[in-house]
PDB file of C-alpha atoms in Angstrom:
ATOM      1  CA  ASP P 204      55.347  66.803  -3.580  1.00 54.00           C
ATOM      2  CA  ASN P 205      54.309  67.771  -0.091  1.00 57.00           C
ATOM      3  CA  GLY P 206      55.765  64.570   1.341  1.00 59.00           C
ATOM      4  CA  SER P 207      52.441  62.768   1.823  1.00 60.00           C
ATOM      5  CA  LYS P 208      52.267  59.097   1.076  1.00 61.00           C
ATOM      6  CA  ILE P 209      49.381  57.233  -0.513  1.00 62.00           C
ATOM      7  CA  PHE P 210      48.763  53.651   0.563  1.00 56.00           C
ATOM      8  CA  ARG P 211      46.667  51.359  -1.559  1.00 61.00           C
ATOM      9  CA  SER P 212      45.330  48.010  -0.401  1.00 60.00           C
ATOM     10  CA  ALA P 213      44.137  45.113  -2.477  1.00 59.00           C
ATOM     11  CA  VAL P 214      42.112  42.006  -1.629  1.00 58.00           C
ATOM     12  CA  LEU P 215      43.477  38.867  -3.160  1.00 59.00           C
ATOM     13  CA  ASN P 216      40.758  36.333  -4.059  1.00 66.00           C
ATOM     14  CA  VAL P 217      41.991  32.771  -4.318  1.00 74.00           C
ATOM     15  CA  TRP P 218      39.959  30.730  -6.770  1.00 81.00           C
ATOM     16  CA  GLU P 219      39.691  26.997  -6.247  1.00 84.00           C
ATOM     17  CA  ARG P 220      38.811  24.341  -8.772  1.00 85.00           C
ATOM     18  CA  PRO P 221      35.595  22.512  -7.771  1.00 86.00           C
ATOM     19  CA  MET P 222      35.588  18.896  -6.691  1.00 88.00           C
ATOM     20  CA  LEU P 223      32.749  16.397  -6.234  1.00 90.00           C
ATOM     21  CA  GLN P 224      32.540  13.199  -4.214  1.00 88.00           C
ATOM     22  CA  TRP P 225      29.922  10.467  -3.985  1.00 89.00           C
ATOM     23  CA  SER P 226      28.093  10.208  -0.679  1.00 84.00           C
ATOM     24  CA  THR P 227      28.824   7.114   1.353  1.00 70.00           C
ATOM     25  CA  ALA P 228      25.190   6.011   0.929  1.00 66.00           C
ATOM     26  CA  ASN P 229      25.794   5.175  -2.742  1.00 65.00           C
ATOM     27  CA  ARG P 230      26.508   1.477  -3.123  1.00 66.00           C
ATOM     28  CA  SER P 231      26.554   1.422  -6.906  1.00 76.00           C
ATOM     29  CA  THR P 232      26.748   3.811  -9.840  1.00 87.00           C
ATOM     30  CA  ASN P 233      25.463   1.339 -12.442  1.00 90.00           C
ATOM     31  CA  PHE P 234      21.672   1.239 -12.518  1.00 91.00           C
ATOM     32  CA  THR P 235      19.271  -1.113 -14.300  1.00 91.00           C
ATOM     33  CA  LEU P 236      15.638  -0.046 -14.319  1.00 91.00           C
ATOM     34  CA  TYR P 237      12.462  -0.490 -16.365  1.00 91.00           C
ATOM     35  CA  GLU P 238      10.689   2.048 -18.514  1.00 89.00           C
ATOM     36  CA  GLY P 239       8.518   4.339 -16.433  1.00 87.00           C
ATOM     37  CA  GLN P 240      10.529   3.899 -13.240  1.00 89.00           C
ATOM     38  CA  ASN P 241      12.368   6.693 -11.422  1.00 90.00           C
ATOM     39  CA  LEU P 242      16.020   6.942 -10.405  1.00 90.00           C
ATOM     40  CA  THR P 243      16.321   8.442  -6.927  1.00 87.00           C
ATOM     41  CA  GLY P 244      18.833   8.557  -4.111  1.00 81.00           C
ATOM     42  CA  LEU P 245      21.951   9.179  -6.215  1.00 87.00           C
ATOM     43  CA  CYS P 246      23.677  11.601  -3.837  1.00 89.00           C
ATOM     44  CA  PHE P 247      27.000  13.430  -3.853  1.00 90.00           C
ATOM     45  CA  LYS P 248      28.707  16.371  -2.135  1.00 88.00           C
ATOM     46  CA  ILE P 249      30.734  19.377  -3.217  1.00 86.00           C
ATOM     47  CA  ILE P 250      33.974  19.208  -1.225  1.00 84.00           C
ATOM     48  CA  ALA P 251      35.860  22.089  -2.857  1.00 84.00           C
ATOM     49  CA  GLY P 252      35.359  25.067  -5.136  1.00 82.00           C
ATOM     50  CA  LYS P 253      35.655  28.859  -4.905  1.00 83.00           C
ATOM     51  CA  PRO P 254      33.535  30.612  -5.848  1.00 82.00           C
ATOM     52  CA  GLN P 255      30.636  28.226  -5.147  1.00 81.00           C
ATOM     53  CA  PRO P 256      30.352  25.936  -8.195  1.00 86.00           C
ATOM     54  CA  THR P 257      27.257  24.819 -10.025  1.00 87.00           C
ATOM     55  CA  VAL P 258      26.668  21.197 -10.995  1.00 89.00           C
ATOM     56  CA  GLU P 259      25.234  19.781 -14.183  1.00 90.00           C
ATOM     57  CA  VAL P 260      24.652  16.308 -15.636  1.00 92.00           C
ATOM     58  CA  VAL P 261      26.234  15.597 -19.005  1.00 92.00           C
ATOM     59  CA  ARG P 262      25.932  12.656 -21.355  1.00 92.00           C
ATOM     60  CA  LEU P 263      29.094  10.893 -22.335  1.00 92.00           C
ATOM     61  CA  PRO P 264      31.095  10.902 -24.511  1.00 90.00           C
ATOM     62  CA  SER P 265      29.465  13.986 -26.075  1.00 88.00           C
ATOM     63  CA  ASN P 266      29.582  16.076 -22.860  1.00 86.00           C
ATOM     64  CA  LYS P 267      26.237  17.584 -23.837  1.00 88.00           C
ATOM     65  CA  SER P 268      23.901  18.606 -21.059  1.00 88.00           C
ATOM     66  CA  ALA P 269      21.359  15.966 -20.126  1.00 88.00           C
ATOM     67  CA  THR P 270      17.657  16.644 -19.547  1.00 84.00           C
ATOM     68  CA  ASN P 271      14.792  15.236 -17.480  1.00 82.00           C
ATOM     69  CA  TYR P 272      16.623  15.366 -14.162  1.00 88.00           C
ATOM     70  CA  ILE P 273      16.315  17.307 -10.911  1.00 89.00           C
ATOM     71  CA  LEU P 274      19.092  18.245  -8.470  1.00 86.00           C
ATOM     72  CA  THR P 275      18.192  18.934  -4.841  1.00 84.00           C
ATOM     73  CA  SER P 276      20.759  20.564  -2.542  1.00 76.00           C
ATOM     74  CA  HIS P 277      21.193  21.166   1.183  1.00 70.00           C
ATOM     75  CA  LYS P 278      24.159  22.037   3.397  1.00 64.00           C
ATOM     76  CA  HIS P 279      25.317  19.646   6.105  1.00 58.00           C
ATOM     77  CA  GLN P 280      28.436  21.660   6.897  1.00 63.00           C
ATOM     78  CA  PRO P 281      29.445  25.273   6.147  1.00 60.00           C
ATOM     79  CA  ASP P 282      32.007  24.164   3.579  1.00 64.00           C
ATOM     80  CA  GLN P 283      30.132  21.209   2.070  1.00 69.00           C
ATOM     81  CA  THR P 284      26.924  21.082   0.059  1.00 77.00           C
ATOM     82  CA  HIS P 285      25.134  17.751  -0.323  1.00 83.00           C
ATOM     83  CA  SER P 286      22.995  17.147  -3.386  1.00 87.00           C
ATOM     84  CA  CYS P 287      20.883  14.320  -4.793  1.00 89.00           C
ATOM     85  CA  LEU P 288      20.072  13.519  -8.392  1.00 89.00           C
ATOM     86  CA  GLN P 289      16.635  12.311  -9.485  1.00 90.00           C
ATOM     87  CA  TYR P 290      15.514  11.050 -12.892  1.00 89.00           C
ATOM     88  CA  PHE P 291      11.784  10.650 -13.516  1.00 88.00           C
ATOM     89  CA  HIS P 292       9.846   8.377 -15.900  1.00 88.00           C
ATOM     90  CA  LEU P 293      12.852   6.800 -17.561  1.00 91.00           C
ATOM     91  CA  SER P 294      12.638   5.616 -21.159  1.00 90.00           C
ATOM     92  CA  GLN P 295      14.981   3.639 -23.376  1.00 89.00           C
ATOM     93  CA  ALA P 296      16.197   6.952 -24.786  1.00 91.00           C
ATOM     94  CA  ASP P 297      17.864   7.494 -21.405  1.00 92.00           C
ATOM     95  CA  ASN P 298      20.190   4.491 -21.831  1.00 93.00           C
ATOM     96  CA  GLY P 299      23.860   5.484 -21.646  1.00 93.00           C
ATOM     97  CA  ASN P 300      26.733   6.831 -19.600  1.00 94.00           C
ATOM     98  CA  TYR P 301      26.579  10.068 -17.646  1.00 94.00           C
ATOM     99  CA  GLY P 302      28.864  12.392 -15.717  1.00 92.00           C
ATOM    100  CA  LEU P 303      28.426  14.969 -12.992  1.00 92.00           C
ATOM    101  CA  ARG P 304      30.463  18.079 -13.678  1.00 89.00           C
ATOM    102  CA  ALA P 305      30.993  21.036 -11.351  1.00 88.00           C
ATOM    103  CA  HIS P 306      32.178  24.354 -12.759  1.00 84.00           C
ATOM    104  CA  ASN P 307      32.824  27.915 -11.628  1.00 84.00           C
ATOM    105  CA  CYS P 308      34.907  30.749 -13.101  1.00 81.00           C
ATOM    106  CA  LEU P 309      37.837  28.451 -13.734  1.00 80.00           C
ATOM    107  CA  PRO P 310      38.104  26.570 -17.042  1.00 78.00           C
ATOM    108  CA  GLU P 311      35.879  23.516 -17.210  1.00 76.00           C
ATOM    109  CA  SER P 312      37.394  20.115 -16.637  1.00 77.00           C
ATOM    110  CA  SER P 313      36.249  16.556 -17.213  1.00 81.00           C
ATOM    111  CA  PRO P 314      33.308  15.261 -15.152  1.00 85.00           C
ATOM    112  CA  ASP P 315      34.280  14.268 -11.623  1.00 85.00           C
ATOM    113  CA  LEU P 316      31.664  11.535 -11.080  1.00 91.00           C
ATOM    114  CA  LEU P 317      30.421   8.933 -13.552  1.00 92.00           C
ATOM    115  CA  PHE P 318      27.334   6.682 -13.613  1.00 93.00           C
ATOM    116  CA  SER P 319      25.438   4.620 -16.149  1.00 94.00           C
ATOM    117  CA  LEU P 320      21.770   3.883 -16.858  1.00 94.00           C
ATOM    118  CA  ARG P 321      20.374   0.741 -18.437  1.00 94.00           C
ATOM    119  CA  VAL P 322      16.638   1.057 -19.099  1.00 93.00           C
ATOM    120  CA  LEU P 323      14.845  -2.167 -20.000  1.00 92.00           C
ATOM    121  CA  PRO P 324      11.573  -2.379 -21.947  1.00 92.00           C
ATOM    122  CA  GLY P 325       8.571  -2.189 -19.646  1.00 90.00           C
ATOM    123  CA  ALA P 326       5.261  -4.042 -19.818  1.00 92.00           C
ATOM    124  CA  SER P 327       1.861  -3.154 -18.389  1.00 92.00           C
ATOM    125  CA  PRO P 328       0.544  -5.508 -15.690  1.00 94.00           C
ATOM    126  CA  SER P 329      -1.655  -8.497 -16.538  1.00 95.00           C
ATOM    127  CA  LEU P 330      -3.737 -10.775 -14.314  1.00 94.00           C
ATOM    128  CA  ASP P 331      -5.036 -14.312 -14.848  1.00 93.00           C
ATOM    129  CA  ILE P 332      -7.368 -15.946 -12.309  1.00 91.00           C
ATOM    130  CA  GLN P 333      -6.487 -19.635 -12.515  1.00 89.00           C
ATOM    131  CA  SER P 334      -8.551 -21.594  -9.971  1.00 89.00           C
ATOM    132  CA  PHE P 335     -10.592 -21.579  -6.761  1.00 89.00           C
ATOM    133  CA  GLN P 336     -10.216 -24.126  -4.004  1.00 87.00           C
ATOM    134  CA  SER P 337     -12.468 -24.767  -1.016  1.00 84.00           C
ATOM    135  CA  GLY P 338     -12.067 -27.905   1.047  1.00 76.00           C
ATOM    136  CA  ARG P 339     -11.221 -30.727  -1.329  1.00 72.00           C
ATOM    137  CA  SER P 340     -12.919 -29.240  -4.378  1.00 73.00           C
ATOM    138  CA  THR P 341     -11.092 -27.138  -6.973  1.00 72.00           C
ATOM    139  CA  VAL P 342     -12.752 -25.170  -9.769  1.00 69.00           C
ATOM    140  CA  ALA P 343     -10.556 -24.104 -12.670  1.00 65.00           C
ATOM    141  CA  GLY P 344     -10.964 -20.907 -14.612  1.00 59.00           C
ATOM    142  CA  HIS P 345     -12.387 -17.518 -13.792  1.00 63.00           C
ATOM    143  CA  ALA P 346     -15.754 -17.105 -12.101  1.00 66.00           C
ATOM    144  CA  LYS P 347     -17.504 -13.878 -11.177  1.00 71.00           C
ATOM    145  CA  GLY P 348     -19.043 -15.522  -8.124  1.00 79.00           C
ATOM    146  CA  ILE P 349     -18.095 -18.495  -5.957  1.00 86.00           C
ATOM    147  CA  SER P 350     -20.011 -20.213  -3.127  1.00 87.00           C
ATOM    148  CA  VAL P 351     -18.327 -21.544   0.011  1.00 89.00           C
ATOM    149  CA  VAL P 352     -19.850 -23.346   3.006  1.00 89.00           C
ATOM    150  CA  GLU P 353     -19.845 -21.362   6.242  1.00 91.00           C
ATOM    151  CA  GLY P 354     -16.901 -22.199   8.475  1.00 90.00           C
ATOM    152  CA  GLN P 355     -14.681 -23.365   5.623  1.00 90.00           C
ATOM    153  CA  GLY P 356     -11.989 -21.397   3.798  1.00 91.00           C
ATOM    154  CA  VAL P 357     -11.340 -20.470   0.196  1.00 92.00           C
ATOM    155  CA  LYS P 358      -8.114 -20.118  -1.762  1.00 93.00           C
ATOM    156  CA  ILE P 359      -7.931 -18.176  -5.041  1.00 93.00           C
ATOM    157  CA  MET P 360      -4.940 -18.903  -7.259  1.00 93.00           C
ATOM    158  CA  TYR P 361      -3.806 -16.431  -9.931  1.00 94.00           C
ATOM    159  CA  SER P 362      -0.768 -15.371 -11.939  1.00 95.00           C
ATOM    160  CA  ILE P 363       0.507 -11.877 -12.680  1.00 96.00           C
ATOM    161  CA  SER P 364       3.056 -10.474 -15.111  1.00 94.00           C
ATOM    162  CA  GLY P 365       4.558  -7.123 -16.054  1.00 93.00           C
ATOM    163  CA  ASN P 366       7.822  -5.184 -16.095  1.00 90.00           C
ATOM    164  CA  PRO P 367       8.587  -4.094 -13.487  1.00 89.00           C
ATOM    165  CA  LEU P 368       6.888  -6.843 -11.477  1.00 91.00           C
ATOM    166  CA  PRO P 369       3.497  -5.517 -10.336  1.00 94.00           C
ATOM    167  CA  THR P 370       2.294  -5.224  -6.763  1.00 95.00           C
ATOM    168  CA  VAL P 371      -0.933  -6.915  -5.634  1.00 96.00           C
ATOM    169  CA  THR P 372      -3.631  -5.314  -3.486  1.00 96.00           C
ATOM    170  CA  TRP P 373      -6.975  -6.810  -2.439  1.00 96.00           C
ATOM    171  CA  LYS P 374     -10.083  -4.787  -1.651  1.00 95.00           C
ATOM    172  CA  ARG P 375     -13.406  -5.728  -0.080  1.00 93.00           C
ATOM    173  CA  GLY P 376     -16.389  -3.473  -0.595  1.00 84.00           C
ATOM    174  CA  GLY P 377     -14.148  -0.817  -2.129  1.00 84.00           C
ATOM    175  CA  ARG P 378     -11.771  -0.675   0.858  1.00 92.00           C
ATOM    176  CA  ILE P 379      -8.226  -2.033   1.041  1.00 94.00           C
ATOM    177  CA  LEU P 380      -8.206  -5.446   2.719  1.00 93.00           C
ATOM    178  CA  ASN P 381      -5.479  -5.681   5.337  1.00 92.00           C
ATOM    179  CA  GLN P 382      -3.802  -9.021   5.956  1.00 93.00           C
ATOM    180  CA  SER P 383      -4.388 -10.807   9.264  1.00 92.00           C
ATOM    181  CA  ASP P 384      -4.212 -14.269  10.835  1.00 92.00           C
ATOM    182  CA  ARG P 385      -7.313 -15.188   8.835  1.00 93.00           C
ATOM    183  CA  ILE P 386      -6.599 -13.344   5.581  1.00 94.00           C
ATOM    184  CA  LYS P 387      -3.358 -13.808   3.606  1.00 95.00           C
ATOM    185  CA  TYR P 388      -2.360 -12.936   0.043  1.00 96.00           C
ATOM    186  CA  ASN P 389       0.742 -12.528  -2.120  1.00 95.00           C
ATOM    187  CA  THR P 390       1.612 -12.413  -5.827  1.00 94.00           C
ATOM    188  CA  THR P 391       0.214 -15.907  -6.503  1.00 95.00           C
ATOM    189  CA  GLN P 392      -2.757 -16.581  -4.194  1.00 95.00           C
ATOM    190  CA  PHE P 393      -5.412 -15.204  -1.848  1.00 95.00           C
ATOM    191  CA  HIS P 394      -6.511 -17.247   1.186  1.00 95.00           C
ATOM    192  CA  ILE P 395      -9.258 -16.551   3.718  1.00 94.00           C
ATOM    193  CA  THR P 396     -10.279 -19.019   6.448  1.00 93.00           C
ATOM    194  CA  LYS P 397     -13.244 -19.598   8.805  1.00 92.00           C
ATOM    195  CA  LEU P 398     -15.773 -17.888   6.588  1.00 92.00           C
ATOM    196  CA  SER P 399     -18.934 -16.420   8.069  1.00 92.00           C
ATOM    197  CA  PRO P 400     -21.964 -14.711   6.490  1.00 92.00           C
ATOM    198  CA  LEU P 401     -20.254 -11.369   7.169  1.00 92.00           C
ATOM    199  CA  ASP P 402     -17.601 -12.322   4.594  1.00 92.00           C
ATOM    200  CA  ALA P 403     -20.140 -12.387   1.737  1.00 92.00           C
ATOM    201  CA  GLU P 404     -18.958  -9.465  -0.381  1.00 92.00           C
ATOM    202  CA  ASP P 405     -17.325  -8.356  -3.635  1.00 92.00           C
ATOM    203  CA  TYR P 406     -13.553  -8.928  -3.540  1.00 93.00           C
ATOM    204  CA  ILE P 407     -11.363  -6.972  -5.968  1.00 94.00           C
ATOM    205  CA  VAL P 408      -7.752  -7.826  -6.786  1.00 95.00           C
ATOM    206  CA  VAL P 409      -5.747  -4.873  -8.177  1.00 96.00           C
ATOM    207  CA  VAL P 410      -2.403  -5.410  -9.921  1.00 97.00           C
ATOM    208  CA  THR P 411      -0.257  -2.277 -10.414  1.00 95.00           C
ATOM    209  CA  ASN P 412       3.104  -1.158 -11.755  1.00 92.00           C
ATOM    210  CA  VAL P 413       4.449   2.172 -13.050  1.00 88.00           C
ATOM    211  CA  LEU P 414       2.928   1.580 -16.492  1.00 89.00           C
ATOM    212  CA  GLY P 415      -0.640   0.999 -15.347  1.00 92.00           C
ATOM    213  CA  LYS P 416      -2.969  -1.333 -13.471  1.00 94.00           C
ATOM    214  CA  THR P 417      -5.593  -4.016 -14.021  1.00 96.00           C
ATOM    215  CA  SER P 418      -8.178  -5.588 -11.724  1.00 95.00           C
ATOM    216  CA  SER P 419     -10.734  -8.366 -11.393  1.00 93.00           C
ATOM    217  CA  THR P 420     -13.846  -8.668  -9.190  1.00 92.00           C
ATOM    218  CA  ILE P 421     -15.024 -11.901  -7.535  1.00 91.00           C
ATOM    219  CA  HIS P 422     -18.225 -12.178  -5.510  1.00 91.00           C
ATOM    220  CA  LEU P 423     -18.070 -14.530  -2.531  1.00 90.00           C
ATOM    221  CA  ASN P 424     -21.297 -16.265  -1.442  1.00 90.00           C
ATOM    222  CA  ILE P 425     -21.492 -17.972   1.960  1.00 90.00           C
ATOM    223  CA  GLN P 426     -23.766 -21.012   2.284  1.00 87.00           C
ATOM    224  CA  SER P 427     -25.196 -22.103   5.633  1.00 80.00           C
ATOM    225  CA  ASP P 428     -23.697 -25.275   7.109  1.00 69.00           C
ATOM    226  CA  ASP P 429     -27.178 -26.327   8.407  1.00 63.00           C
ATOM    227  CA  PRO P 430     -28.378 -29.161   6.109  1.00 56.00           C
ATOM    228  CA  ARG P 431     -32.029 -28.681   7.113  1.00 56.00           C
ATOM    229  CA  PRO P 432     -34.187 -26.735   4.665  1.00 53.00           C
ATOM    230  CA  THR P 433     -35.045 -23.207   5.646  1.00 47.00           C
ATOM    231  CA  LYS P 434     -38.757 -22.603   6.343  1.00 48.00           C
ATOM    232  CA  THR P 435     -40.341 -19.423   5.180  1.00 44.00           C
ATOM    233  CA  SER P 436     -42.810 -17.890   7.631  1.00 41.00           C
ATOM    234  CA  ASN P 437     -44.298 -14.525   8.385  1.00 44.00           C
ATOM    235  CA  THR P 438     -43.980 -15.198  12.147  1.00 39.00           C
ATOM    236  CA  VAL P 439     -40.804 -14.139  13.876  1.00 40.00           C
ATOM    237  CA  SER P 440     -39.459 -16.872  16.172  1.00 39.00           C
ATOM    238  CA  VAL P 441     -37.109 -15.796  18.968  1.00 38.00           C
ATOM    239  CA  ARG P 442     -35.826 -16.978  22.376  1.00 42.00           C
ATOM    240  CA  ILE P 443     -37.411 -15.927  25.639  1.00 41.00           C
ATOM    241  CA  LEU P 444     -35.074 -15.485  28.573  1.00 43.00           C
ATOM    242  CA  CYS P 445     -36.677 -16.216  31.962  1.00 41.00           C
ATOM    243  CA  PHE P 446     -35.150 -16.067  35.413  1.00 40.00           C
ATOM    244  CA  LYS P 447     -36.290 -15.748  39.053  1.00 38.00           C
ATOM    245  CA  LEU P 448     -35.463 -12.771  41.202  1.00 41.00           C
ATOM    246  CA  ASN P 449     -36.718 -12.396  44.838  1.00 40.00           C
ATOM    247  CA  SER P 450     -39.432 -14.951  44.243  1.00 41.00           C
ATOM    248  CA  LEU P 451     -40.605 -12.905  41.254  1.00 41.00           C
ATOM    249  CA  CYS P 452     -40.523 -14.203  37.737  1.00 44.00           C
ATOM    250  CA  CYS P 453     -39.089 -11.708  35.265  1.00 44.00           C
ATOM    251  CA  TYR P 454     -39.277 -12.175  31.517  1.00 43.00           C
ATOM    252  CA  ILE P 455     -37.225 -10.295  28.930  1.00 43.00           C
ATOM    253  CA  ASN P 456     -38.699 -10.607  25.466  1.00 43.00           C
ATOM    254  CA  LEU P 457     -36.205 -10.264  22.602  1.00 43.00           C
ATOM    255  CA  GLY P 458     -38.782 -10.146  19.823  1.00 42.00           C
ATOM    256  CA  CYS P 459     -42.238 -11.386  18.844  1.00 39.00           C
ATOM    257  CA  GLN P 460     -43.370 -14.703  20.330  1.00 40.00           C
ATOM    258  CA  THR P 461     -46.832 -16.192  19.727  1.00 37.00           C
ATOM    259  CA  ASN P 462     -46.840 -19.105  22.233  1.00 39.00           C
ATOM    260  CA  ARG P 463     -47.258 -18.860  25.983  1.00 41.00           C
ATOM    261  CA  HIS P 464     -44.371 -20.018  28.134  1.00 43.00           C
ATOM    262  CA  ARG P 465     -44.057 -21.370  31.714  1.00 42.00           C
ATOM    263  CA  THR P 466     -40.929 -21.777  33.830  1.00 43.00           C
ATOM    264  CA  ASN P 467     -41.206 -23.603  37.175  1.00 47.00           C
ATOM    265  CA  ASN P 468     -44.160 -22.102  39.059  1.00 47.00           C
ATOM    266  CA  CYS P 469     -44.215 -18.759  37.282  1.00 46.00           C
ATOM    267  CA  PRO P 470     -47.563 -17.746  35.777  1.00 47.00           C
ATOM    268  CA  PRO P 471     -47.840 -17.475  32.006  1.00 48.00           C
ATOM    269  CA  TYR P 472     -46.750 -14.175  30.506  1.00 43.00           C
ATOM    270  CA  HIS P 473     -48.772 -12.222  27.982  1.00 41.00           C
ATOM    271  CA  GLN P 474     -47.690 -11.771  24.370  1.00 39.00           C
ATOM    272  CA  ALA P 475     -45.137  -8.958  24.086  1.00 38.00           C
ATOM    273  CA  SER P 476     -45.665  -5.901  21.982  1.00 38.00           C
ATOM    274  CA  ILE P 477     -43.702  -5.891  18.737  1.00 37.00           C
ATOM    275  CA  THR P 478     -43.234  -2.135  19.042  1.00 40.00           C
ATOM    276  CA  ASN P 479     -41.428  -2.591  22.369  1.00 41.00           C
ATOM    277  CA  PRO P 480     -39.592  -5.928  22.134  1.00 41.00           C
ATOM    278  CA  PHE P 481     -37.283  -5.276  25.099  1.00 41.00           C
ATOM    279  CA  GLU P 482     -40.047  -4.586  27.646  1.00 40.00           C
ATOM    280  CA  ARG P 483     -39.674  -6.332  31.033  1.00 41.00           C
ATOM    281  CA  TYR P 484     -42.658  -8.021  32.670  1.00 39.00           C
ATOM    282  CA  ARG P 485     -42.969  -8.601  36.432  1.00 39.00           C
ATOM    283  CA  TYR P 486     -45.598 -10.661  38.241  1.00 36.00           C
ATOM    284  CA  ASN P 487     -46.582 -10.601  41.932  1.00 34.00           C
TER     285      ASN P 487
END
């Protein structure tokens, strides 16, 4: 009435239907796995949607929400959210077709992305020690302990089975045995060369997959390559190192020696003390 004018402003919100797109890292959307395995690395991105949509996994053709999955999300760009789908401990009940559906305030639509799961029956790992070979001799069957001549090698043959295919690990003395130029192993055999007394130990082969593990222990004995019989004595026999220095004869005793010893014109040395085996003796 007084001529004043009232201005009203309004904010117009534009809603946008959500859209999903597979990440370029995905090479396939059809997966075949074994029971107990995990599905990881199935990644996608949200390329459109206002307000920010949420994503769910549905089973097809029922469009019912799936379970037993995890979605992880992170933003690479302000307008794009990247997510990855993970399924853990798959079973045959998870066989089927799936869809990824994004939804916001707008009416729901059909899933944007599709994938399928084929879960095969799994089997726990098994191990069969078949034979041992050293030099030209081969012994069939399983043995808790085997003897090998020092300096030679030994090859242990075995077979494994399981779904998925198990992995093989060897241990020595409870510690994982790393492969080297002298030690090699795979899913069918174990080979160690140039054996020494230090290699005498318990060797354990462990076979593992997602459904469990099994193992077997083999003791390796190393025999001396000296054909002469070993004499048993209470006397310790060692080497004596003697050399001349400034016309003096110096002896370094590395243990207990019962016999006297002469070198060139040096006088005989006296028997060394066992309590101080590294004592040096000098003579004028």
